[in-house]
XYZ file of C-alpha atoms in Angstrom:
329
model
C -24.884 -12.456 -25.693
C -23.755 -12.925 -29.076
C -23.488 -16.825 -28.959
C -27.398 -17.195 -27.704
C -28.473 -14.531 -30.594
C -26.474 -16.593 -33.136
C -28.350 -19.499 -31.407
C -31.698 -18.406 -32.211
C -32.289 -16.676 -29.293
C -33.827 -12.867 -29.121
C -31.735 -11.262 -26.863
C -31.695 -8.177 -24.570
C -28.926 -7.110 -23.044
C -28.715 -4.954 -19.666
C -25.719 -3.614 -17.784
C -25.253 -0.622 -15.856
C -23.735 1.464 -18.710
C -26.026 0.111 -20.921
C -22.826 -0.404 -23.392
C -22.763 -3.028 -26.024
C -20.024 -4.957 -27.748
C -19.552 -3.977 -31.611
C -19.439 -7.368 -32.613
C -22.661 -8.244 -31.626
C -25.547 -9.044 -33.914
C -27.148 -5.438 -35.290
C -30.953 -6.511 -33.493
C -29.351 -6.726 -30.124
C -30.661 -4.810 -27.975
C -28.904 -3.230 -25.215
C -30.082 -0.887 -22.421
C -28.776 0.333 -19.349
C -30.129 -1.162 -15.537
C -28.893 -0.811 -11.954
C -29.011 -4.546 -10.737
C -29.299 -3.433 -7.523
C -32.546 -2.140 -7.929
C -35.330 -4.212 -7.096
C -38.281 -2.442 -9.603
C -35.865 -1.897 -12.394
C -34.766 -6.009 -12.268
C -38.193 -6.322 -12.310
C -39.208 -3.969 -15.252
C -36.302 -5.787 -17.458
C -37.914 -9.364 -16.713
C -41.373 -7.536 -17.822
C -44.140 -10.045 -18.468
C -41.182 -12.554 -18.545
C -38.125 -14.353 -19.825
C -37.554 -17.776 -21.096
C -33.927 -17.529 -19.965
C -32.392 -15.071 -17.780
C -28.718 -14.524 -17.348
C -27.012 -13.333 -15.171
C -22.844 -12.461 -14.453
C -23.007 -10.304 -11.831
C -24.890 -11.582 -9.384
C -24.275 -12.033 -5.443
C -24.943 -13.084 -2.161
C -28.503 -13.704 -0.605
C -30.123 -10.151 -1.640
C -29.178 -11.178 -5.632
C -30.369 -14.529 -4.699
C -33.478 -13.094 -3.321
C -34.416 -10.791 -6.359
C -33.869 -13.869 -8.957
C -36.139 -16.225 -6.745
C -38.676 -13.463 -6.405
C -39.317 -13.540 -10.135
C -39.270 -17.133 -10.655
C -42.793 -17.116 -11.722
C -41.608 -14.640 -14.366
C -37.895 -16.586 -15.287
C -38.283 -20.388 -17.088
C -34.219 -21.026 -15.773
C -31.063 -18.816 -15.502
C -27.888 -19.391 -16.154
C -25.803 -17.457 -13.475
C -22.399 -16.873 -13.046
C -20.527 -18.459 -9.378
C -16.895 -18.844 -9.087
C -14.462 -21.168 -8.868
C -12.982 -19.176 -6.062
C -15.391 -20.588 -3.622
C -13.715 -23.873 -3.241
C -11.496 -24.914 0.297
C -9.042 -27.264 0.420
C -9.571 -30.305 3.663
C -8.248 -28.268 5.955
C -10.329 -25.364 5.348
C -7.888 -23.333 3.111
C -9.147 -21.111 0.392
C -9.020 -17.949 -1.581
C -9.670 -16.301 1.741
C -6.868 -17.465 3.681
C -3.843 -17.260 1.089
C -2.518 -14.590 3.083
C -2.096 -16.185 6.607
C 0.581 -18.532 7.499
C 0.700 -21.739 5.180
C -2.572 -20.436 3.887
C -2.466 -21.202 0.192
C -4.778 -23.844 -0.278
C -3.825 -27.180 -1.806
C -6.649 -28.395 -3.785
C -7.267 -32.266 -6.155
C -5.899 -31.444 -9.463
C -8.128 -31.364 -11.158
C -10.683 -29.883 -8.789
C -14.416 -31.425 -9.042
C -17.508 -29.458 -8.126
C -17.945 -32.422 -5.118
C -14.635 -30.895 -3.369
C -15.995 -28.842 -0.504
C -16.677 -25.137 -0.396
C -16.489 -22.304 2.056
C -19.741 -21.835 4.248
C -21.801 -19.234 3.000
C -21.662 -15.962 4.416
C -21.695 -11.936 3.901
C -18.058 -11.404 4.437
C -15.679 -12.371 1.850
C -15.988 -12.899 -1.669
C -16.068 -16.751 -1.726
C -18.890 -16.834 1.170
C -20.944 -14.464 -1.027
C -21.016 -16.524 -4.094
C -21.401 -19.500 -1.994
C -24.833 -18.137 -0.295
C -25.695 -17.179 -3.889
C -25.155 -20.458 -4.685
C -27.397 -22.153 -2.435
C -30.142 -20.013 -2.035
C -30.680 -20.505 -6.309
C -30.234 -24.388 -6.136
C -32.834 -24.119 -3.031
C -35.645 -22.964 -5.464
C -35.565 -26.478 -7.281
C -38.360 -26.454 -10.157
C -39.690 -23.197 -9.107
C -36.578 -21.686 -10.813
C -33.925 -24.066 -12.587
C -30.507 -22.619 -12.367
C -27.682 -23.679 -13.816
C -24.524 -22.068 -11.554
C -20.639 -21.800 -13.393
C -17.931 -21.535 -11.276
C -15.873 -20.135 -13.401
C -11.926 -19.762 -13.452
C -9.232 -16.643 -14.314
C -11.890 -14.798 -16.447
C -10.043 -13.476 -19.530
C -10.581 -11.677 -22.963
C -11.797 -8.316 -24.169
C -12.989 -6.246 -22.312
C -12.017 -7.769 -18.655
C -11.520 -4.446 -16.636
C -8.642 -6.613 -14.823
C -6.996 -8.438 -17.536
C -4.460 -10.406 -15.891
C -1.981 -11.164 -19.074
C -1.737 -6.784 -18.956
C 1.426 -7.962 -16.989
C 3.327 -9.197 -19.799
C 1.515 -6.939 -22.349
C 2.949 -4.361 -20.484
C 6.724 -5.227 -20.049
C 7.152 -5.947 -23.650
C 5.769 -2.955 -24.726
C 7.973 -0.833 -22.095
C 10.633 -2.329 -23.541
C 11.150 -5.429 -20.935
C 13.508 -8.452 -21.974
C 13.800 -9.704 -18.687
C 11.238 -10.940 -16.825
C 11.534 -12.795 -13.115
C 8.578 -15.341 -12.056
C 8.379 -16.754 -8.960
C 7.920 -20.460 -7.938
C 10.412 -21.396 -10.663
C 7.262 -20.442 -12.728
C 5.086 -23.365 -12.313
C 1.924 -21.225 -10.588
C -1.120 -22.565 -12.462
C -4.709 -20.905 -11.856
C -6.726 -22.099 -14.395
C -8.130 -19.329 -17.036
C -11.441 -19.224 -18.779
C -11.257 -17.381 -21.860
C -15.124 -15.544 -22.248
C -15.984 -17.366 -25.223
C -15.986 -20.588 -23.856
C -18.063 -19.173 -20.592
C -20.176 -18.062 -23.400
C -20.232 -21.411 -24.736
C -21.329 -23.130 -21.850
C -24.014 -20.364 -20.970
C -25.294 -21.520 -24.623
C -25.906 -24.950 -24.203
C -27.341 -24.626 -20.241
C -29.795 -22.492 -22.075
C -30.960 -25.451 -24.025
C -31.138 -27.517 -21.099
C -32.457 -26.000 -18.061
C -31.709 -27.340 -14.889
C -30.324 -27.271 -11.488
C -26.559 -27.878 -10.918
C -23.386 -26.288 -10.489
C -20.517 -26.547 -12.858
C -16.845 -25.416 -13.183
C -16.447 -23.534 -16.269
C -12.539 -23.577 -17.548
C -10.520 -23.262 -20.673
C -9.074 -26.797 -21.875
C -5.473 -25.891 -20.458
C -4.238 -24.373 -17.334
C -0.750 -23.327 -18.578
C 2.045 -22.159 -16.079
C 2.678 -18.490 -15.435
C 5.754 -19.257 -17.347
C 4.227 -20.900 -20.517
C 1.590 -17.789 -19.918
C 4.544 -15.395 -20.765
C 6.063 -17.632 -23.765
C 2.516 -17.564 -25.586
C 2.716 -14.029 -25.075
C 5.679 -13.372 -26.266
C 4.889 -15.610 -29.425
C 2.065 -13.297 -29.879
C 4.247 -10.115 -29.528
C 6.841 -11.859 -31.649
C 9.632 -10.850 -28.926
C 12.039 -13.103 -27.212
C 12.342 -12.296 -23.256
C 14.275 -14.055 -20.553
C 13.151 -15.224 -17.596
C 14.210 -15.815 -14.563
C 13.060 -17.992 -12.584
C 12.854 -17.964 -8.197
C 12.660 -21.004 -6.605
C 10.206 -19.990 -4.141
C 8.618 -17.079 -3.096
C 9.965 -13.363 -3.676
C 9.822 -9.669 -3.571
C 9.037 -9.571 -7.225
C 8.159 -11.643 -10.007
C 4.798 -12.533 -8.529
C 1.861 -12.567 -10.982
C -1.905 -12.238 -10.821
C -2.339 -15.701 -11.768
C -0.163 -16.879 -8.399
C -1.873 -19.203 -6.253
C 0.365 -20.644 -4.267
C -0.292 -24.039 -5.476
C -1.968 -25.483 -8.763
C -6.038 -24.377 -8.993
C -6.939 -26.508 -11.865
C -10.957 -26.874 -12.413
C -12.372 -30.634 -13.828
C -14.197 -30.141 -16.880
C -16.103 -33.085 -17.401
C -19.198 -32.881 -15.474
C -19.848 -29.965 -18.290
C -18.940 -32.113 -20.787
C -21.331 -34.358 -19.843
C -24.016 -33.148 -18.597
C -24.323 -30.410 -21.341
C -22.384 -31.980 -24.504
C -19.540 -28.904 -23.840
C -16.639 -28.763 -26.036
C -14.500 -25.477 -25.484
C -14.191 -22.879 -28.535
C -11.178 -22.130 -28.328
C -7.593 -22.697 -26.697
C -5.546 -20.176 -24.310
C -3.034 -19.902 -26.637
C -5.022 -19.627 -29.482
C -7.464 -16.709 -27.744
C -3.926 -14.422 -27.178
C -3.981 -12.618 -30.485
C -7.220 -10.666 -29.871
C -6.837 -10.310 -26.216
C -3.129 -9.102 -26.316
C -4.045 -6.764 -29.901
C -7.095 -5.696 -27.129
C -4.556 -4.559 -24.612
C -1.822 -2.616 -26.973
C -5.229 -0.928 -27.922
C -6.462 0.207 -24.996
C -2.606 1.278 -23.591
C -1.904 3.315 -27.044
C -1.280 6.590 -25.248
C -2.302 6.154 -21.896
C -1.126 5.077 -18.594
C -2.459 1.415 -17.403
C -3.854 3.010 -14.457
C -5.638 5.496 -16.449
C -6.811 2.283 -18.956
C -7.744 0.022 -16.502
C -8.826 1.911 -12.901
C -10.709 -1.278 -11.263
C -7.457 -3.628 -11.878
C -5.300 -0.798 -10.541
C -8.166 -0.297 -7.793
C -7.627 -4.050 -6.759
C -3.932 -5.137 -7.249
C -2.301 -1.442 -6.360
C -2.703 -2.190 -2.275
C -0.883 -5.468 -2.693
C 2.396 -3.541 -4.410
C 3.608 -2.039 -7.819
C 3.051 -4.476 -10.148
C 4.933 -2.779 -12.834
C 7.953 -1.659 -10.273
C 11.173 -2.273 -12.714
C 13.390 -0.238 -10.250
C 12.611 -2.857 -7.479
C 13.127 -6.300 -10.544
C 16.331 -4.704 -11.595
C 17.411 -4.534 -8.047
C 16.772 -7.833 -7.288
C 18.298 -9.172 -10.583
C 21.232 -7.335 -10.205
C 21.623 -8.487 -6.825
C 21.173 -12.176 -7.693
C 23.606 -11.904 -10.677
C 26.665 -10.830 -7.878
C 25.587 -13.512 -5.956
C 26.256 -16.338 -8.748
């Protein structure tokens, strides 16, 4: 919201808390709005909208409400995922858990590589039915779709680099990553999202594209830039394969890496910043919101959706392990 205001654009801002960030410009203005309601989607748009964007949006109803105000919208800019990609022989996000699941996607990945078929079940066939129900409007209402990566910055309610933030600050020097380290799932850091939201803005149209930081660093070099940031030294060990700890919420089983330059093309993008160089205000961001409370308590929807999978902060169970391996050498 802050890059289109800065771009000229008068800006109104909706979510369901109707919250706003303090950074943004002071004639923002913010309100609160259930997206699920149809009359209340509608009352936002009002008389109408030269641009209308939208992050949250999903599936066929979401797809339906934009398309039914198309007379109302001149384009949106709406947020897909990158999630919604399978692999040739039909692996995907969906399937990592079965049997030689994890799917093994081009590196880079283009927006041509197939995708799931659209559906009402999972995730990936959600945003995929969103997908093509927007595109399927045409002219009527020009959309510009970004399948975006590892989402990651301030205020993510499941900020994935929490699980370094956190070992360092409980006092953590040892750190074990499986896959010898190398998982890569390819981040993009919310300024650059906000970047390319920008410039589809200035040129409507319809088309999909993958929206991605300039690196994909390892889980490994993940933890290094953290630690730089932190200005601690930890050790890590590394598992060859697969293990009962170590695992991250960037693991993918093998590399997701997104192709960036249909964007750069087709809308002039250059990215803002860096992975490494976003860590200082995400990571200061994190300490922040820990100072005093438990992560759980800071950050309920990334306990909500990691915390059936396992502990993800379970030292008794890494110190086990480690001290296990270390008899063993």
């Amino acid at each position: 919201m802050r890059a289109l205001a800065e771009d000229g654009w008068e800006v109104r801002a909706f979510s369901r808390g109707g919250g706003r960030d303090e950074r943004w410009p002071a004639g923002l203005e913010a309100s609160p709005l259930d997206r699920d309601d149809d009359a209340a989607l509608a009352g936002a748009v009002g008389d109408g909208c030269d641009v209308l964007v939208d992050v949250v949006a999903y599936g066929g109803a979401h797809a339906a409400q934009l398309t039914g105000l198309s007379g109302r919208i001149g384009s949106a800019v709406v947020i897909s995922s990158g999630a919604i990609y399978e692999d040739d022989r039909g692996r995907g996000f969906d399937t990592q858990g079965d049997p030689d699941g994890a799917p093994r996607y081009p590196v880079p990945i283009p927006e041509t590589q197939r995708t799931v078929a659209p559906g009402d079940e999972t995730y990936a066939q959600g945003k995929v039915r969103l997908e093509r129900d927007l595109l399927a409007a045409g002219e009527a209402l020009p959309t510009t779709l970004l399948r975006a990566g590892a989402i990651h910055g301030m205020h993510c309610r499941s900020p994935r680099e929490l699980w370094f933030v956190k070992r360092v600050l409980d006092g953590r020097r040892v750190r074990v990553l499986t896959d010898g380290g190398r998982g890569r799932f390819h981040p993009t850091h919310v300024s650059n999202l906000a970047e390319l939201i920008r410039l589809a803005a200035r040129r409507p149209g319809s088309r999909v594209l993958n929206a991605a930081d300039p690196q994909a660093p390892t889980t490994a070099e993940i933890g290094e830039a953290i630690d730089a940031v932190m200005g601690v030294e930890t050790r890590t060990v590394l598992a060859d394969g697969p293990s009962p700890v170590g695992g991250t919420p960037w693991d993918a089983g093998h590399p997701v890496v997104y192709d960036m330059t249909a964007a750069e093309r087709e809308l002039g993008y250059r990215p803002v910043t860096g992975y490494a160089d976003s860590l200082p205000e995400t990571v200061a961001w994190l300490c922040a919101k820990l100072d005093g409370r438990t992560w759980e308590d800071a950050f309920p929807a990334m306990f909500r959706t990691y915390s059936p999978h396992g502990d993800l902060f379970d030292y008794a169970a890494e110190d086990a392990w480690l001290e296990k391996r270390e008899r063993n050498e």
